[in-house]
CSV table of C-alpha atoms and ligand atoms in Angstrom, one decimal:
chain,number,residue,atom,x,y,z
A,1,MET,CA,115.9,112.7,92.5
A,2,LYS,CA,115.6,109.1,89.4
A,3,VAL,CA,114.0,106.0,90.4
A,4,PHE,CA,114.9,102.6,88.4
A,5,ILE,CA,111.8,100.5,87.4
A,6,THR,CA,112.9,96.9,86.6
A,7,ARG,CA,109.6,96.8,85.2
A,8,ILE,CA,106.9,98.1,82.5
A,9,ILE,CA,104.0,98.8,84.9
A,10,PRO,CA,100.6,100.7,85.0
A,11,ASP,CA,100.7,104.9,83.7
A,12,ALA,CA,98.0,105.1,86.8
A,13,GLY,CA,102.0,104.5,89.2
A,14,LEU,CA,104.5,106.7,86.3
A,15,GLN,CA,102.1,109.5,85.8
A,16,LEU,CA,102.2,110.0,90.3
A,17,MET,CA,106.3,109.9,90.1
A,18,LYS,CA,106.4,112.3,87.6
A,19,ASP,CA,104.1,114.6,88.6
A,20,ALA,CA,106.4,114.8,91.9
A,21,GLY,CA,109.2,115.4,89.5
A,22,ILE,CA,111.4,112.7,89.6
A,23,GLU,CA,113.2,111.1,86.6
A,24,ILE,CA,111.9,107.7,85.6
A,25,ILE,CA,115.0,105.1,84.9
A,26,GLN,CA,112.4,101.7,83.6
A,27,TRP,CA,113.9,98.9,82.0
A,28,THR,CA,112.6,97.7,79.0
A,29,GLU,CA,113.9,94.4,78.1
A,30,LYS,CA,111.6,91.3,78.6
A,31,ARG,CA,113.9,89.7,80.7
A,32,ASN,CA,114.5,89.8,83.8
A,33,LEU,CA,117.7,91.6,84.6
A,34,SER,CA,121.6,90.0,85.7
A,35,ALA,CA,122.1,90.6,89.7
A,36,GLU,CA,125.2,92.2,87.9
A,37,GLU,CA,122.5,94.4,86.0
A,38,LEU,CA,120.6,95.8,88.8
A,39,ILE,CA,123.9,97.2,90.4
A,40,ASP,CA,124.6,99.5,87.7
A,41,HIS,CA,121.4,100.0,87.0
A,42,CYS,CA,121.1,101.4,90.1
A,43,LYS,CA,124.9,102.7,91.2
A,44,SER,CA,123.6,106.2,89.6
A,45,VAL,CA,119.5,106.4,91.2
A,46,ASP,CA,117.9,107.1,94.3
A,47,ALA,CA,115.0,104.7,94.1
A,48,LEU,CA,113.9,101.4,93.1
A,49,LEU,CA,110.8,99.8,92.1
A,50,SER,CA,110.8,96.3,91.7
A,51,ALA,CA,108.6,94.3,89.8
A,52,GLY,CA,109.9,91.2,90.1
A,53,GLY,CA,112.1,88.9,89.2
A,54,ASN,CA,115.2,89.8,90.8
A,55,TRP,CA,116.7,89.2,94.2
A,56,ILE,CA,117.4,92.6,96.3
A,57,ASP,CA,119.3,90.3,99.2
A,58,LYS,CA,122.8,91.1,101.1
A,59,ALA,CA,125.3,91.7,97.8
A,60,PHE,CA,122.8,93.5,95.6
A,61,LEU,CA,122.3,96.5,99.3
A,62,THR,CA,125.7,96.1,100.4
A,63,ALA,CA,126.9,98.0,96.9
A,64,CYS,CA,123.1,100.1,96.5
A,65,SER,CA,122.8,100.8,99.9
A,66,HIS,CA,123.2,104.8,99.4
A,67,LEU,CA,119.3,104.0,97.7
A,68,LYS,CA,116.5,107.2,99.4
A,69,VAL,CA,114.4,103.9,99.1
A,70,ILE,CA,113.2,100.1,97.9
A,71,SER,CA,109.1,100.1,96.9
A,72,LEU,CA,107.9,96.7,96.2
A,73,HIS,CA,104.9,96.0,92.9
A,74,SER,CA,104.3,92.9,95.1
A,75,VAL,CA,102.7,92.7,98.2
A,76,GLY,CA,105.6,89.6,98.5
A,77,TYR,CA,109.2,90.6,99.8
A,78,ASP,CA,110.3,87.4,100.1
A,79,ARG,CA,113.0,88.6,97.4
A,80,VAL,CA,114.2,91.3,100.1
A,81,ASP,CA,117.1,90.0,102.3
A,82,VAL,CA,114.8,92.2,105.0
A,83,PRO,CA,117.4,92.6,107.3
A,84,ALA,CA,119.7,93.6,106.1
A,85,ALA,CA,118.3,96.8,104.3
A,86,THR,CA,116.8,97.8,107.9
A,87,GLU,CA,120.6,98.0,108.7
A,88,LEU,CA,121.1,99.7,106.4
A,89,LYS,CA,118.3,102.1,107.0
A,90,ILE,CA,116.6,101.3,104.2
A,91,PRO,CA,113.4,101.7,104.4
A,92,VAL,CA,111.1,98.5,102.3
A,93,GLY,CA,107.4,99.3,100.6
A,94,ASN,CA,105.6,96.7,99.2
A,95,THR,CA,101.7,96.7,98.1
A,96,PRO,CA,99.5,94.7,101.1
A,97,GLY,CA,95.3,94.6,101.3
A,98,VAL,CA,94.7,96.0,97.1
A,99,LEU,CA,95.2,92.3,96.1
A,100,SER,CA,93.3,90.7,98.1
A,101,ASP,CA,90.5,90.6,96.7
A,102,ALA,CA,91.8,89.8,93.1
A,103,THR,CA,93.9,86.9,94.4
A,104,ALA,CA,90.9,85.2,96.0
A,105,ASP,CA,89.1,85.1,93.2
A,106,ILE,CA,91.5,82.5,91.1
A,107,ALA,CA,91.6,80.5,94.4
A,108,PHE,CA,88.6,80.2,94.8
A,109,LEU,CA,88.2,80.0,90.4
A,110,LEU,CA,91.0,77.3,91.8
A,111,ILE,CA,88.6,75.0,94.1
A,112,LEU,CA,86.2,75.5,91.3
A,113,ALA,CA,87.5,74.6,87.8
A,114,THR,CA,90.1,71.4,90.0
A,115,SER,CA,86.7,70.4,91.6
A,116,ARG,CA,84.5,70.1,88.3
A,117,LYS,CA,88.5,69.0,86.0
A,118,ALA,CA,87.9,72.1,83.7
A,119,PHE,CA,91.2,72.3,82.5
A,120,TYR,CA,91.3,69.1,81.4
A,121,MET,CA,88.3,69.4,79.8
A,122,HIS,CA,89.0,71.7,78.0
A,123,ASN,CA,91.9,70.1,77.0
A,124,THR,CA,90.2,67.5,76.3
A,125,ILE,CA,88.0,69.3,73.3
A,126,ILE,CA,90.7,71.3,71.9
A,127,GLU,CA,92.9,67.9,70.8
A,128,GLY,CA,89.5,66.4,69.4
A,129,ASP,CA,88.5,64.5,72.5
A,130,TRP,CA,85.3,65.0,73.4
A,131,GLY,CA,84.3,61.8,73.2
A,132,PHE,CA,81.2,59.4,73.2
A,133,PHE,CA,78.8,60.5,76.7
A,134,GLU,CA,79.4,57.8,79.4
A,135,PRO,CA,77.9,58.6,82.5
A,136,THR,CA,80.9,57.2,84.7
A,137,ALA,CA,83.2,59.3,82.5
A,138,ASN,CA,84.4,63.2,84.1
A,139,LEU,CA,83.3,63.1,87.4
A,140,GLY,CA,84.3,66.0,89.3
A,141,ILE,CA,83.9,66.1,93.2
A,142,GLU,CA,81.0,69.2,94.8
A,143,ILE,CA,82.0,71.0,97.4
A,144,ARG,CA,78.9,71.8,98.4
A,145,ASN,CA,79.1,72.3,102.1
A,146,LYS,CA,82.5,71.0,102.5
A,147,THR,CA,84.8,72.3,105.1
A,148,LEU,CA,87.5,74.6,103.7
A,149,GLY,CA,91.1,74.6,105.4
A,150,VAL,CA,93.2,77.9,105.0
A,151,PHE,CA,97.0,78.1,106.2
A,152,GLY,CA,97.6,81.6,106.6
A,153,LEU,CA,94.0,83.4,107.6
A,154,GLY,CA,95.2,86.7,106.9
A,155,LYS,CA,93.3,89.6,104.1
A,156,ILE,CA,93.5,87.0,101.7
A,157,GLY,CA,92.6,83.4,103.9
A,158,PHE,CA,89.5,86.0,104.9
A,159,GLU,CA,88.0,86.9,100.7
A,160,LEU,CA,88.5,83.8,99.8
A,161,ALA,CA,86.7,82.4,103.2
A,162,SER,CA,83.7,84.9,102.8
A,163,ARG,CA,83.4,83.3,99.3
A,164,CYS,CA,83.1,79.9,100.0
A,165,ALA,CA,81.1,79.8,103.2
A,166,ALA,CA,78.1,82.5,100.6
A,167,ALA,CA,79.2,80.4,97.9
A,168,PHE,CA,78.7,77.0,99.0
A,169,HIS,CA,77.5,76.8,102.5
A,170,MET,CA,81.4,75.7,103.5
A,171,LYS,CA,82.9,75.4,106.2
A,172,ILE,CA,86.4,78.0,107.8
A,173,ILE,CA,89.3,76.7,109.2
A,174,TYR,CA,91.8,77.3,109.4
A,175,HIS,CA,95.7,77.2,111.3
A,176,ASN,CA,96.9,80.8,112.0
A,177,ARG,CA,100.4,81.5,114.9
A,178,ASP,CA,97.7,84.2,115.8
A,179,HIS,CA,93.4,84.0,115.3
A,180,ASN,CA,92.2,85.9,113.3
A,181,GLU,CA,88.7,87.3,115.6
A,182,ARG,CA,86.8,88.7,112.4
A,183,ALA,CA,86.6,85.8,110.0
A,184,GLU,CA,85.7,83.8,113.8
A,185,LYS,CA,82.9,86.4,114.8
A,186,GLU,CA,82.1,87.1,110.7
A,187,LEU,CA,82.4,83.7,109.5
A,188,ASN,CA,82.5,81.0,112.2
A,189,ALA,CA,86.0,80.0,111.1
A,190,GLU,CA,87.4,78.1,113.2
A,191,TRP,CA,90.9,77.8,114.4
A,192,VAL,CA,93.0,74.4,114.6
A,193,SER,CA,95.9,72.5,114.7
A,194,PHE,CA,98.1,72.2,111.8
A,195,GLU,CA,98.1,68.3,112.1
A,196,ASP,CA,93.5,68.6,112.5
A,197,LEU,CA,93.6,70.8,109.9
A,198,LEU,CA,95.3,68.8,107.3
A,199,LYS,CA,92.5,65.5,109.2
A,200,GLN,CA,89.9,67.8,108.0
A,201,SER,CA,90.3,70.1,105.4
A,202,ASP,CA,88.1,68.9,101.7
A,203,VAL,CA,89.8,71.9,100.3
A,204,LEU,CA,92.9,73.5,101.2
A,205,SER,CA,94.1,76.4,100.6
A,206,VAL,CA,97.7,77.8,101.0
A,207,ASN,CA,97.7,81.9,102.2
A,208,THR,CA,100.6,82.3,104.2
A,209,SER,CA,103.9,84.0,102.8
A,210,LEU,CA,107.2,82.6,102.2
A,211,THR,CA,109.8,82.2,104.9
A,212,GLU,CA,112.2,79.3,106.7
A,213,GLU,CA,109.3,77.9,109.0
A,214,THR,CA,106.5,77.5,105.1
A,215,LYS,CA,109.5,76.5,102.8
A,216,GLY,CA,109.0,73.2,101.3
A,217,LYS,CA,106.0,72.6,104.6
A,218,PHE,CA,103.6,71.2,102.4
A,219,ASN,CA,106.0,67.9,101.7
A,220,LYS,CA,104.7,64.0,101.0
A,221,GLU,CA,104.4,63.7,105.0
A,222,VAL,CA,102.3,66.4,104.7
A,223,PHE,CA,99.6,65.1,102.5
A,224,ALA,CA,99.6,61.9,104.3
A,225,LYS,CA,97.9,63.1,106.8
A,226,MET,CA,95.2,64.6,104.0
A,227,LYS,CA,91.8,63.1,103.2
A,228,ARG,CA,92.2,60.8,100.0
A,229,THR,CA,89.3,63.1,99.0
A,230,SER,CA,90.5,66.7,99.5
A,231,ILE,CA,91.6,69.6,97.2
A,232,PHE,CA,95.4,71.0,97.8
A,233,ILE,CA,95.1,74.6,97.2
A,234,ASN,CA,98.4,77.2,96.9
A,235,THR,CA,98.4,81.3,95.1
A,236,ALA,CA,101.1,81.9,97.3
A,237,ARG,CA,104.1,80.9,96.2
A,238,GLY,CA,105.0,77.3,94.9
A,239,PRO,CA,108.6,77.0,97.8
A,240,ILE,CA,106.6,76.0,99.7
A,241,HIS,CA,104.8,73.0,99.0
A,242,ASN,CA,107.3,70.3,97.3
A,243,GLU,CA,106.6,69.9,94.1
A,244,PRO,CA,108.6,66.3,93.3
A,245,ASP,CA,106.1,65.4,96.4
A,246,LEU,CA,102.5,66.8,95.7
A,247,ILE,CA,103.3,65.1,91.2
A,248,ASP,CA,103.8,61.8,93.9
A,249,ALA,CA,100.8,61.9,96.3
A,250,LEU,CA,98.5,62.6,93.2
A,251,GLN,CA,100.0,59.5,91.1
A,252,LYS,CA,99.9,58.1,94.3
A,253,GLY,CA,96.2,59.0,95.2
A,254,MET,CA,96.4,60.8,98.7
A,255,ILE,CA,94.9,63.8,97.7
A,256,TRP,CA,92.3,64.2,94.9
A,257,GLY,CA,93.2,67.3,93.1
A,258,ALA,CA,95.3,70.3,93.4
A,259,GLY,CA,94.5,73.7,92.2
A,260,LEU,CA,98.3,76.0,91.7
A,261,ASP,CA,98.4,79.4,90.5
A,262,VAL,CA,102.3,79.3,92.3
A,263,THR,CA,104.8,76.4,91.1
A,264,ASP,CA,108.9,76.0,91.8
A,265,PRO,CA,109.9,77.2,89.5
A,266,GLU,CA,108.1,79.8,87.5
A,267,PRO,CA,108.0,79.2,84.8
A,268,MET,CA,107.2,76.1,85.8
A,269,ASN,CA,108.4,73.7,82.6
A,270,SER,CA,105.8,72.3,79.8
A,271,ASN,CA,106.6,68.5,80.2
A,272,ASN,CA,105.4,68.7,83.4
A,273,PRO,CA,103.5,66.1,84.4
A,274,LEU,CA,100.9,68.3,86.8
A,275,LEU,CA,99.8,69.6,83.0
A,276,GLN,CA,98.8,66.6,82.3
A,277,MET,CA,96.5,65.6,85.8
A,278,PRO,CA,92.9,65.3,84.8
A,279,ASN,CA,91.6,66.8,89.0
A,280,VAL,CA,94.9,70.2,88.8
A,281,SER,CA,94.7,72.8,87.1
A,282,VAL,CA,97.3,74.8,86.8
A,283,LEU,CA,98.5,78.8,86.5
A,284,PRO,CA,101.3,81.2,85.5
A,285,HIS,CA,100.6,83.2,88.8
A,286,ILE,CA,98.1,85.7,88.3
A,287,GLY,CA,96.6,86.1,91.7
A,288,SER,CA,97.3,90.1,90.5
A,289,ALA,CA,96.3,89.9,86.9
A,290,THR,CA,93.7,92.4,86.6
A,291,GLU,CA,93.3,96.1,85.7
A,292,GLU,CA,91.8,97.1,88.6
A,293,THR,CA,93.9,95.8,90.7
A,294,ARG,CA,97.5,96.2,88.4
A,295,ASN,CA,96.7,99.8,89.0
A,296,ALA,CA,95.8,100.5,93.1
A,297,MET,CA,99.5,98.3,93.3
A,298,ALA,CA,101.3,101.0,91.4
A,299,ILE,CA,100.0,103.8,93.1
A,300,ILE,CA,101.0,102.3,96.6
A,301,ALA,CA,104.2,101.3,94.9
A,302,ALA,CA,104.8,105.4,93.3
A,303,GLU,CA,104.0,106.5,96.5
A,304,ASN,CA,106.4,104.4,99.0
A,305,VAL,CA,109.0,106.0,96.4
A,306,ILE,CA,107.6,109.0,96.0
A,307,ALA,CA,108.6,108.9,100.6
A,308,GLY,CA,110.7,107.6,100.8
A,309,LEU,CA,112.3,110.2,98.4
A,310,LYS,CA,111.5,112.3,100.4
A,311,GLY,CA,112.8,111.0,103.6
A,312,GLU,CA,109.0,110.5,104.3
A,313,ARG,CA,107.5,107.5,106.3
A,314,LEU,CA,106.4,104.8,103.6
A,315,PRO,CA,102.5,104.7,103.9
A,316,PHE,CA,102.7,100.8,103.5
A,317,PRO,CA,106.6,99.8,105.1
A,318,VAL,CA,107.8,96.4,105.2
A,319,ASN,CA,111.0,97.6,107.8
A,320,PRO,CA,108.9,100.3,109.8
A,321,GLU,CA,111.8,99.9,112.3
A,322,VAL,CA,114.5,101.6,110.2
A,323,TRP,CA,112.4,104.6,111.6
A,324,LYS,CA,112.9,103.7,115.1
A,325,ASP,CA,115.9,105.2,117.0
B,1,DGY,C1,102.6,89.6,95.3
B,1,DGY,O1,102.5,90.6,95.1
B,1,DGY,O2,103.7,89.0,95.9
B,1,DGY,C2,102.2,88.2,94.3
B,1,DGY,O3,102.7,87.6,94.7
B,1,DGY,C3,102.0,88.9,92.9
B,1,DGY,O4,103.3,88.8,92.6
């Protein structure tokens, strides 16, 4: 049995697959495979382990319908046409849970960094512009006792809300399709309508998946309804916010600041005006980038490959319907 892996992943995952007798073919060039190259490489293997970049769309799935499993080295599966994979009975696996802490840490970091203009102030030192002390210059805002609004309170949102409640005594409100009973019980979180989330949040954090419904959700109409003193945080997927509208909202003072670990497009162009704004912090999609988390993701991705190649149910399936008759 052979697996094709689209990036270099941690040894912990590779070793598991080798120990299971799986032959590994790995793409090691530091560029994305083209759609044609991905199909070519997958023609002669039994499994795909996709670690970012490529679209697993209908054209790919139709050309590679022989694959016994597609394992993602991510929790997000917005680049996969899951209904098409299900129709072809190809199980797709992801890596939920293990990256919640690391991603929540990055959201928390962005809240603090933005509220105190930390990235911008760091750059002023590099540019030789520490300057003259002025009591009214470089002022941030404090988040203690303020309200955190979470759009999509799942595992990552829960971890972020726990940190904000414990460290800053923040009130937690959230908007989900369903109630999160654990958050309501343990964090006193309150479900509110989307409109109320916009009106009441001092910090509004996006922690939902990218779907047709959430794509472009944070646009100019939405930013206009947020508090002028609020901070917008996105550590989920860039296309959930409309980036030109976000830039405009910040320039017009519709919101106070923004912290992004995800942008649209990625990578962000280095000329993007967001990078010059004092109240904006941008990171290059490093939510899950810790030794511990990336090892855990590689292990789960490998376990999904191993189970799929044995014809067993994946430990972390995205489309469990494939095992229904
Ligand atoms: C994920 O796993 O979806 C994270 O965004 C890292 O890509």
